[in-house]
């Protein structure tokens, strides 16, 4: 069979042009969505009396048969049929004869491809919410197991104030929680039906777009036909959200890599998630977080790539828009890989409590607390800061930490010091003194864990409901 659009042409397409313009190599991933959309479309054509019932039945049976053949790997897609839409239509016509050619009535590939992308992405969004919640669960479990593990908190990568390791884990739970919220919010913009927009202006056939929308569980129909076929905002939004998720994973990766080093030894990743060196027998490399950190680049690249494709594109469809797919598929795969590995990697990570504690004992991360102590005695904070700065300098010169100083030594810097200072300086005290909402004191972190667990229950309910809606 010749090209489905061959009528107007007098020459065969140049071979190189065929290869250059085809998208079947990658858009075959949309086969299922394409058939799903076609089934809804042809059902509507029947309901509206645009096609007779027996044609509709034949086409539907044919589409089901084509889908089964694709699933069994029996169909060899062809570059000369350009993309998944025409490959499927051609296979359908081969399967059921010329009646298959009625399927494309009142439809264009422009509204068809957009519909496929909406169907595809809404499923992915639900899967990513679920993967993120699994990662959150692993982080929450680590937090619960480390409610008494204290490590130095850092700013500028300099030891700042001691915190609970649980608090550190819960920071990531919050970050991934925002990611979940963003994805959930984007669902309403993904879950819109472009079909019925035709090539750009609508169609002359008396179609029922709202019926197609309800068949496909879309909440809304695009208002404007030009917008319907030109819009790729929903993909941009997904790529942006994916980029932010990767930024979060990359920050966590960086911490895991640092913490796994001999210099820190705060955590040890499970052997199953590390690899060795081909030359240095002693090495155990944190390849997974390194690669996640590295792959963040391509996810950002895919976002910038599509933003650039869309910049200056006149309405409505332009072939440039075919470039929306590879980056999106690549981002989906990259994110799936990273999130699927991170949850079990966090769950199996060994936390080196003693090493963290030793780090806390050998730093000045309790300095703010003695400043606060002096403030409690009536000294203005700015002066207290100066006094403690001098005290710390003295310690450094003497090779001591604050807890090593005698009361007399303290008193050299301020007469306001008394015995209670030794209690104030204890790491547990320092941590638990920060008993404000969102702070690192144990009761606050326990509260945060409880709220996160409630959120996880809500996310699970959302995932279950939206997985059904998105089928
Ligand atoms: N393969 C095309 C794409 O992905 C499908 C739409 C083609 N439409 C057209 N008028 N050439 O964008």
Coordinates of C-alpha atoms and ligand atoms in Angstrom, one line a residue:
X1 CA 0.0 0.0 0.0
X2 CA 1.3 3.5 -0.8
X3 CA 1.4 6.4 1.6
X4 CA -1.9 7.2 3.4
X5 CA -1.5 10.8 2.2
X6 CA 0.0 9.9 -1.2
X7 CA -2.8 11.3 -3.5
X8 CA -1.3 14.8 -4.1
X9 CA 2.2 13.6 -4.8
X10 CA 3.8 12.6 -8.1
X11 CA 7.1 11.4 -6.7
X12 CA 8.3 8.9 -4.2
X13 CA 9.6 10.4 -0.9
X14 CA 13.4 10.6 -0.9
X15 CA 14.7 7.8 1.3
X16 CA 16.7 10.2 3.5
X17 CA 13.7 12.4 4.0
X18 CA 11.6 9.5 5.1
X19 CA 14.2 8.5 7.7
X20 CA 14.6 12.1 8.8
X21 CA 11.0 12.9 9.3
X22 CA 9.8 9.6 10.7
X23 CA 9.1 9.3 14.4
X24 CA 8.0 5.6 14.6
X25 CA 11.3 4.7 16.1
X26 CA 10.3 6.4 19.3
X27 CA 6.6 7.2 19.2
X28 CA 5.7 3.4 19.0
X29 CA 5.7 3.8 22.7
X30 CA 2.3 5.5 22.3
X31 CA 0.7 2.5 20.5
X32 CA -1.7 1.7 23.3
X33 CA -2.8 5.2 23.9
X34 CA -3.3 5.7 20.2
X35 CA -5.6 2.8 20.0
X36 CA -7.4 3.8 23.2
X37 CA -8.1 7.3 21.6
X38 CA -9.2 5.7 18.3
X39 CA -11.7 3.4 20.1
X40 CA -13.3 6.4 21.9
X41 CA -13.3 8.4 18.6
X42 CA -14.9 5.7 16.5
X43 CA -17.5 5.0 19.3
X44 CA -18.5 8.6 19.1
X45 CA -18.7 8.6 15.3
X46 CA -21.2 5.7 15.6
X47 CA -23.2 7.5 18.4
X48 CA -23.4 10.6 16.2
X49 CA -24.6 8.7 13.2
X50 CA -21.5 9.7 11.3
X51 CA -20.5 6.1 10.7
X52 CA -23.0 3.2 10.6
X53 CA -23.0 0.8 13.5
X54 CA -21.6 -2.2 11.6
X55 CA -18.6 -0.2 10.4
X56 CA -18.0 1.0 13.9
X57 CA -18.1 -2.6 15.2
X58 CA -15.7 -3.8 12.5
X59 CA -13.3 -1.0 13.2
X60 CA -13.4 -1.6 16.9
X61 CA -12.8 -5.3 16.5
X62 CA -10.0 -4.4 14.1
X63 CA -8.4 -2.0 16.6
X64 CA -8.5 -4.6 19.4
X65 CA -6.9 -7.2 17.0
X66 CA -4.2 -4.7 16.1
X67 CA -3.5 -4.0 19.7
X68 CA -3.1 -7.6 20.5
X69 CA -0.8 -8.1 17.6
X70 CA 1.4 -5.2 18.7
X71 CA 1.5 -6.5 22.3
X72 CA 2.6 -9.9 20.9
X73 CA 5.3 -8.2 18.9
X74 CA 3.8 -9.4 15.6
X75 CA 3.7 -6.1 13.9
X76 CA 6.8 -4.7 12.2
X77 CA 6.4 -1.0 12.1
X78 CA 7.7 0.7 9.0
X79 CA 9.5 4.0 8.6
X80 CA 7.7 4.7 5.4
X81 CA 4.5 4.9 7.4
X82 CA 6.3 7.7 9.4
X83 CA 4.7 7.5 12.8
X84 CA 2.6 5.3 15.2
X85 CA -0.7 6.9 14.0
X86 CA -0.2 6.0 10.4
X87 CA 1.4 2.6 11.1
X88 CA -1.6 1.6 13.2
X89 CA -4.1 3.0 10.6
X90 CA -2.4 1.1 7.8
X91 CA -2.3 -2.1 9.8
X92 CA -6.0 -1.7 10.6
X93 CA -6.8 -1.3 6.9
X94 CA -4.7 -4.4 6.2
X95 CA -6.6 -6.2 8.9
X96 CA -10.2 -5.2 8.0
X97 CA -10.0 -3.8 4.6
X98 CA -11.0 -0.3 3.2
X99 CA -13.6 0.3 6.0
X100 CA -10.6 0.9 8.2
X101 CA -10.1 4.1 6.3
X102 CA -13.2 5.5 7.9
X103 CA -11.6 5.7 11.3
X104 CA -9.8 9.0 10.5
X105 CA -13.2 10.7 9.7
X106 CA -13.4 14.1 11.5
X107 CA -9.9 13.7 13.0
X108 CA -6.4 14.9 12.2
X109 CA -3.1 13.5 13.4
X110 CA -2.6 16.8 15.1
X111 CA -5.4 16.4 17.6
X112 CA -4.7 12.6 17.6
X113 CA -1.0 12.9 18.7
X114 CA -1.9 15.5 21.3
X115 CA -4.5 13.2 22.7
X116 CA -2.1 10.3 22.9
X117 CA 0.4 12.4 24.8
X118 CA -2.2 13.5 27.3
X119 CA -3.2 9.8 27.8
X120 CA 0.4 8.7 28.2
X121 CA 1.5 11.4 30.6
X122 CA -1.4 11.2 33.0
X123 CA -0.5 7.6 33.7
X124 CA 3.1 8.5 34.3
X125 CA 2.2 11.3 36.7
X126 CA 0.3 8.8 38.8
X127 CA 3.2 6.4 38.8
X128 CA 5.6 9.1 39.8
X129 CA 3.5 10.2 42.7
X130 CA 3.6 6.6 43.8
X131 CA 7.3 6.2 43.4
X132 CA 7.9 9.5 45.3
X133 CA 5.7 8.3 48.1
X134 CA 7.7 5.1 48.4
X135 CA 10.9 7.1 48.7
X136 CA 9.2 9.3 51.3
X137 CA 8.3 6.1 53.2
X138 CA 11.9 5.0 53.2
X139 CA 13.0 8.4 54.5
X140 CA 10.3 8.4 57.2
X141 CA 11.5 4.9 58.4
X142 CA 15.1 6.1 58.6
X143 CA 13.8 9.1 60.6
X144 CA 11.9 6.9 63.0
X145 CA 15.0 4.8 63.5
X146 CA 17.1 7.8 64.2
X147 CA 15.2 10.0 66.6
X148 CA 18.2 10.0 68.9
X149 CA 20.9 10.2 66.3
X150 CA 22.6 13.6 66.4
X151 CA 24.9 14.9 63.7
X152 CA 26.3 18.3 62.9
X153 CA 24.0 20.4 60.8
X154 CA 25.9 22.4 58.2
X155 CA 25.7 25.8 56.5
X156 CA 28.4 26.6 53.9
X157 CA 29.4 23.0 54.5
X158 CA 30.8 24.2 57.8
X159 CA 29.5 22.7 61.0
X160 CA 26.7 25.0 62.2
X161 CA 24.3 23.5 64.8
X162 CA 23.7 19.9 65.9
X163 CA 20.5 18.4 64.5
X164 CA 18.7 15.1 64.7
X165 CA 19.4 12.8 61.7
X166 CA 15.7 12.2 61.7
X167 CA 15.2 16.0 61.1
X168 CA 17.6 15.8 58.2
X169 CA 15.7 12.9 56.6
X170 CA 12.4 14.7 57.2
X171 CA 13.6 17.8 55.2
X172 CA 13.7 15.5 52.1
X173 CA 10.3 14.2 53.0
X174 CA 9.0 17.8 52.8
X175 CA 10.8 18.4 49.5
X176 CA 9.4 15.2 47.9
X177 CA 6.1 16.2 49.3
X178 CA 6.1 19.4 47.3
X179 CA 7.0 17.4 44.3
X180 CA 4.0 15.2 44.8
X181 CA 1.8 18.2 45.2
X182 CA 3.1 19.7 42.0
X183 CA 2.5 16.5 40.0
X184 CA -1.0 16.1 41.5
X185 CA -1.8 19.7 40.6
X186 CA -0.5 19.3 37.0
X187 CA -3.0 16.4 36.5
X188 CA -5.8 18.7 35.9
X189 CA -4.0 20.4 33.0
X190 CA -2.9 17.0 31.6
X191 CA -6.4 15.6 31.9
X192 CA -7.9 17.6 29.0
X193 CA -9.0 16.4 25.7
X194 CA -7.6 17.9 22.5
X195 CA -9.4 15.5 20.1
X196 CA -12.0 17.2 18.0
X197 CA -9.8 20.1 17.2
X198 CA -9.1 18.6 13.9
X199 CA -6.0 19.8 12.1
X200 CA -6.5 23.3 13.7
X201 CA -9.9 24.7 13.2
X202 CA -12.4 22.0 14.3
X203 CA -14.2 19.7 11.9
X204 CA -17.2 19.8 9.6
X205 CA -18.6 16.6 11.1
X206 CA -21.2 16.8 13.9
X207 CA -18.9 15.2 16.5
X208 CA -19.4 15.2 20.2
X209 CA -16.2 16.1 22.0
X210 CA -17.6 15.9 25.4
X211 CA -18.7 12.3 24.8
X212 CA -15.2 11.4 23.7
X213 CA -13.8 13.2 26.8
X214 CA -16.1 11.1 29.1
X215 CA -15.2 7.9 27.3
X216 CA -11.5 8.6 28.0
X217 CA -12.1 10.0 31.5
X218 CA -10.9 13.4 30.6
X219 CA -12.3 16.1 33.0
X220 CA -12.3 18.8 30.3
X221 CA -12.2 19.5 26.6
X222 CA -9.8 22.1 25.2
X223 CA -11.7 25.4 24.7
X224 CA -9.9 26.4 21.6
X225 CA -9.0 24.2 18.6
X226 CA -5.8 26.1 17.8
X227 CA -4.7 25.8 21.4
X228 CA -5.7 22.2 21.6
X229 CA -3.3 21.1 18.8
X230 CA -0.5 23.6 19.7
X231 CA -0.3 23.2 23.4
X232 CA 2.6 21.4 24.9
X233 CA 2.5 23.2 28.2
X234 CA 1.5 20.0 30.0
X235 CA 4.7 18.4 28.8
X236 CA 6.8 21.4 29.7
X237 CA 5.2 21.3 33.1
X238 CA 6.0 17.7 33.6
X239 CA 9.6 18.3 32.4
X240 CA 9.9 21.2 34.9
X241 CA 8.5 19.1 37.8
X242 CA 10.8 16.3 36.8
X243 CA 13.8 18.7 36.8
X244 CA 12.9 19.9 40.3
X245 CA 12.6 16.2 41.5
X246 CA 16.0 15.5 40.0
X247 CA 17.4 18.6 41.8
X248 CA 16.2 17.2 45.0
X249 CA 17.6 13.7 44.3
X250 CA 20.8 15.3 43.2
X251 CA 21.2 17.2 46.5
X252 CA 20.5 14.0 48.5
X253 CA 22.9 12.2 46.2
X254 CA 25.6 14.7 47.0
X255 CA 25.0 14.3 50.7
X256 CA 25.1 10.5 50.5
X257 CA 28.4 10.7 48.5
X258 CA 30.0 13.0 51.0
X259 CA 28.6 11.0 54.0
X260 CA 30.0 7.7 52.5
X261 CA 33.5 9.1 52.2
X262 CA 36.2 8.1 54.7
X263 CA 36.3 11.7 55.8
X264 CA 32.7 11.6 57.0
X265 CA 31.8 7.9 57.4
X266 CA 28.3 9.0 58.5
X267 CA 26.5 6.4 56.4
X268 CA 27.2 3.2 54.6
X269 CA 25.3 2.3 51.5
X270 CA 24.4 -1.3 51.1
X271 CA 26.8 -3.4 49.0
X272 CA 23.9 -4.1 46.6
X273 CA 23.8 -0.4 45.7
X274 CA 27.5 0.2 45.2
X275 CA 30.1 -1.0 42.8
X276 CA 33.8 -1.7 43.0
X277 CA 36.9 -0.4 41.1
X278 CA 38.6 -2.5 38.4
X279 CA 42.0 -1.5 39.8
X280 CA 41.7 -0.5 43.4
X281 CA 40.5 -3.5 45.4
X282 CA 39.6 -1.5 48.5
X283 CA 37.1 0.7 46.7
X284 CA 33.3 0.7 47.3
X285 CA 31.9 3.5 45.1
X286 CA 28.5 5.2 45.5
X287 CA 27.7 4.8 41.8
X288 CA 24.0 5.1 42.1
X289 CA 23.9 8.6 43.8
X290 CA 26.7 9.7 41.5
X291 CA 24.8 8.7 38.4
X292 CA 21.6 10.2 39.6
X293 CA 23.5 13.5 40.2
X294 CA 24.9 13.2 36.7
X295 CA 21.7 12.3 35.0
X296 CA 20.1 15.4 36.5
X297 CA 21.8 17.2 33.6
X298 CA 20.0 15.4 30.9
X299 CA 16.6 16.0 32.6
X300 CA 17.3 19.7 32.7
X301 CA 18.5 19.5 29.1
X302 CA 15.2 17.9 28.0
X303 CA 13.3 20.8 29.6
X304 CA 15.5 23.4 28.0
X305 CA 15.2 21.5 24.7
X306 CA 11.5 21.6 24.6
X307 CA 11.2 25.2 25.8
X308 CA 13.5 26.1 22.9
X309 CA 11.5 24.1 20.4
X310 CA 8.3 25.9 21.4
X311 CA 9.8 29.3 21.5
X312 CA 8.7 31.3 18.4
X313 CA 6.6 28.5 17.0
X314 CA 3.6 30.0 15.2
X315 CA 0.2 28.5 15.8
X316 CA -0.9 25.8 15.2
X317 CA 0.9 22.5 14.6
X318 CA 4.4 22.5 13.2
X319 CA 6.5 19.5 12.6
X320 CA 9.0 20.9 15.1
X321 CA 6.6 19.6 17.7
X322 CA 7.4 16.0 17.0
X323 CA 10.6 16.9 19.0
X324 CA 8.5 16.9 22.1
X325 CA 8.7 13.1 22.4
X326 CA 12.2 11.8 22.8
X327 CA 13.1 14.2 25.6
X328 CA 9.9 13.3 27.4
X329 CA 10.4 9.6 27.1
X330 CA 14.0 10.0 28.2
X331 CA 13.0 12.0 31.2
X332 CA 10.3 9.4 32.1
X333 CA 12.9 6.7 31.9
X334 CA 15.6 8.6 33.8
X335 CA 13.2 9.5 36.6
X336 CA 11.8 6.0 36.8
X337 CA 15.3 4.6 37.2
X338 CA 16.4 7.1 39.8
X339 CA 13.3 6.9 42.0
X340 CA 13.0 3.1 41.8
X341 CA 16.6 2.8 43.1
X342 CA 16.5 5.5 45.7
X343 CA 13.8 4.1 47.9
X344 CA 15.5 0.7 48.6
X345 CA 18.9 2.4 48.7
X346 CA 17.7 4.7 51.5
X347 CA 15.8 1.9 53.2
X348 CA 19.0 -0.3 53.4
X349 CA 21.4 2.5 54.2
X350 CA 23.4 2.0 57.5
X351 CA 23.5 5.0 59.7
X352 CA 26.7 5.4 61.6
X353 CA 25.4 7.0 64.8
X354 CA 28.7 6.8 66.7
X355 CA 30.6 8.5 64.0
X356 CA 28.0 11.3 63.8
X357 CA 28.1 11.7 67.5
X358 CA 31.9 11.9 67.5
X359 CA 31.7 14.7 64.9
X360 CA 29.3 16.6 67.1
X361 CA 31.6 16.2 70.1
X362 CA 34.4 17.7 68.2
X363 CA 33.0 20.9 66.9
X364 CA 31.6 24.2 68.0
X365 CA 28.1 23.7 66.8
X366 CA 26.8 24.4 70.3
X367 CA 28.3 27.9 70.3
X368 CA 24.9 29.6 69.4
X369 CA 23.5 28.1 72.6
X370 CA 25.9 29.7 75.0
X371 CA 25.3 33.0 73.2
X372 CA 21.6 32.3 73.8
X373 CA 22.5 31.5 77.4
X374 CA 24.1 34.9 77.9
X375 CA 21.0 36.5 76.2
X376 CA 18.9 34.8 78.9
X377 CA 21.1 36.5 81.5
X378 CA 20.2 39.9 79.9
X379 CA 23.1 40.5 77.6
X380 CA 22.1 41.9 74.1
X381 CA 22.5 39.2 71.5
X382 CA 25.1 41.1 69.5
X383 CA 27.4 41.4 72.6
X384 CA 26.8 37.8 73.5
X385 CA 27.9 36.9 69.9
X386 CA 31.1 38.8 70.3
X387 CA 31.8 37.2 73.7
X388 CA 31.3 33.7 72.3
X389 CA 33.4 34.5 69.2
X390 CA 36.3 35.3 71.5
X391 CA 35.7 32.2 73.6
X392 CA 35.7 30.0 70.5
X393 CA 38.9 31.7 69.3
X394 CA 40.5 31.0 72.7
X395 CA 39.4 27.3 72.4
X396 CA 41.0 27.0 68.9
X397 CA 44.2 28.5 70.2
X398 CA 44.2 26.1 73.2
X399 CA 43.2 23.1 71.1
X400 CA 40.0 22.6 73.2
X401 CA 36.2 22.4 72.6
X402 CA 33.7 24.5 74.6
X403 CA 32.9 21.6 76.9
X404 CA 36.6 21.3 77.9
X405 CA 36.8 24.8 79.4
X406 CA 36.7 25.2 83.1
X407 CA 34.2 27.7 84.6
X408 CA 37.1 30.0 85.4
X409 CA 38.1 30.0 81.8
X410 CA 34.5 30.8 80.8
X411 CA 34.4 33.6 83.3
X412 CA 37.4 35.3 81.7
X413 CA 35.0 36.1 78.9
X414 CA 31.9 37.0 80.9
X415 CA 31.0 37.1 84.5
X416 CA 27.5 35.9 83.6
X417 CA 28.6 32.3 83.0
X418 CA 27.7 29.8 85.7
X419 CA 27.6 26.0 86.2
X420 CA 24.5 25.6 84.1
X421 CA 26.5 26.2 81.0
X422 CA 27.7 22.6 81.0
X423 CA 24.1 21.4 80.7
X424 CA 23.3 23.9 78.0
X425 CA 26.2 22.8 75.9
X426 CA 25.2 19.1 75.8
X427 CA 24.2 18.1 72.3
X428 CA 20.9 16.6 73.4
X429 CA 20.1 19.8 75.2
X430 CA 21.2 21.9 72.2
X431 CA 18.9 19.9 69.9
X432 CA 15.9 19.8 72.2
X433 CA 16.2 23.5 73.0
X434 CA 15.0 24.1 69.4
X435 CA 11.5 23.2 70.3
X436 CA 9.7 25.4 67.8
X437 CA 7.3 24.1 65.2
X438 CA 9.5 22.8 62.4
X439 CA 12.6 22.7 64.6
X440 CA 14.9 19.9 65.4
X441 CA 13.8 19.1 69.0
X442 CA 12.7 15.5 69.3
X443 CA 9.0 16.3 70.0
X444 CA 8.8 18.5 67.0
X445 CA 10.4 15.9 64.7
X446 CA 8.0 13.2 66.1
X447 CA 5.2 15.6 65.2
X448 CA 6.5 16.0 61.7
X449 CA 6.8 12.2 61.3
X450 CA 3.2 11.8 62.4
X451 CA 2.0 14.4 59.9
X452 CA 4.1 12.9 57.1
X453 CA 2.6 9.5 57.8
X454 CA -0.9 11.0 57.6
X455 CA 0.0 12.6 54.3
X456 CA 1.3 9.2 53.0
X457 CA -2.1 7.7 53.7
X458 CA -3.7 10.5 51.7
X459 CA -1.2 10.1 48.8
X460 CA -1.9 6.3 48.7
X461 CA -5.7 7.0 48.4
X462 CA -5.0 9.6 45.7
X463 CA -2.8 7.2 43.8
X464 CA -5.3 4.4 43.9
X465 CA -8.2 6.7 42.7
X466 CA -6.2 8.4 39.9
X467 CA -4.6 5.1 38.7
X468 CA -8.1 3.9 38.0
X469 CA -9.1 7.2 36.3
X470 CA -6.1 7.2 34.1
X471 CA -6.4 3.7 32.6
Ligands
LIG1 N1 4.4 12.3 14.3 C1 3.8 13.6 14.4 C2 4.2 14.2 15.7 O1 4.7 13.5 16.6 C3 2.3 13.4 14.4 C4 1.6 14.6 14.0 C5 1.8 14.8 12.5 N2 1.0 15.8 11.9 C6 1.3 16.3 10.8 N3 0.5 17.2 10.3 N4 2.4 16.0 10.1 O2 4.1 15.4 15.9

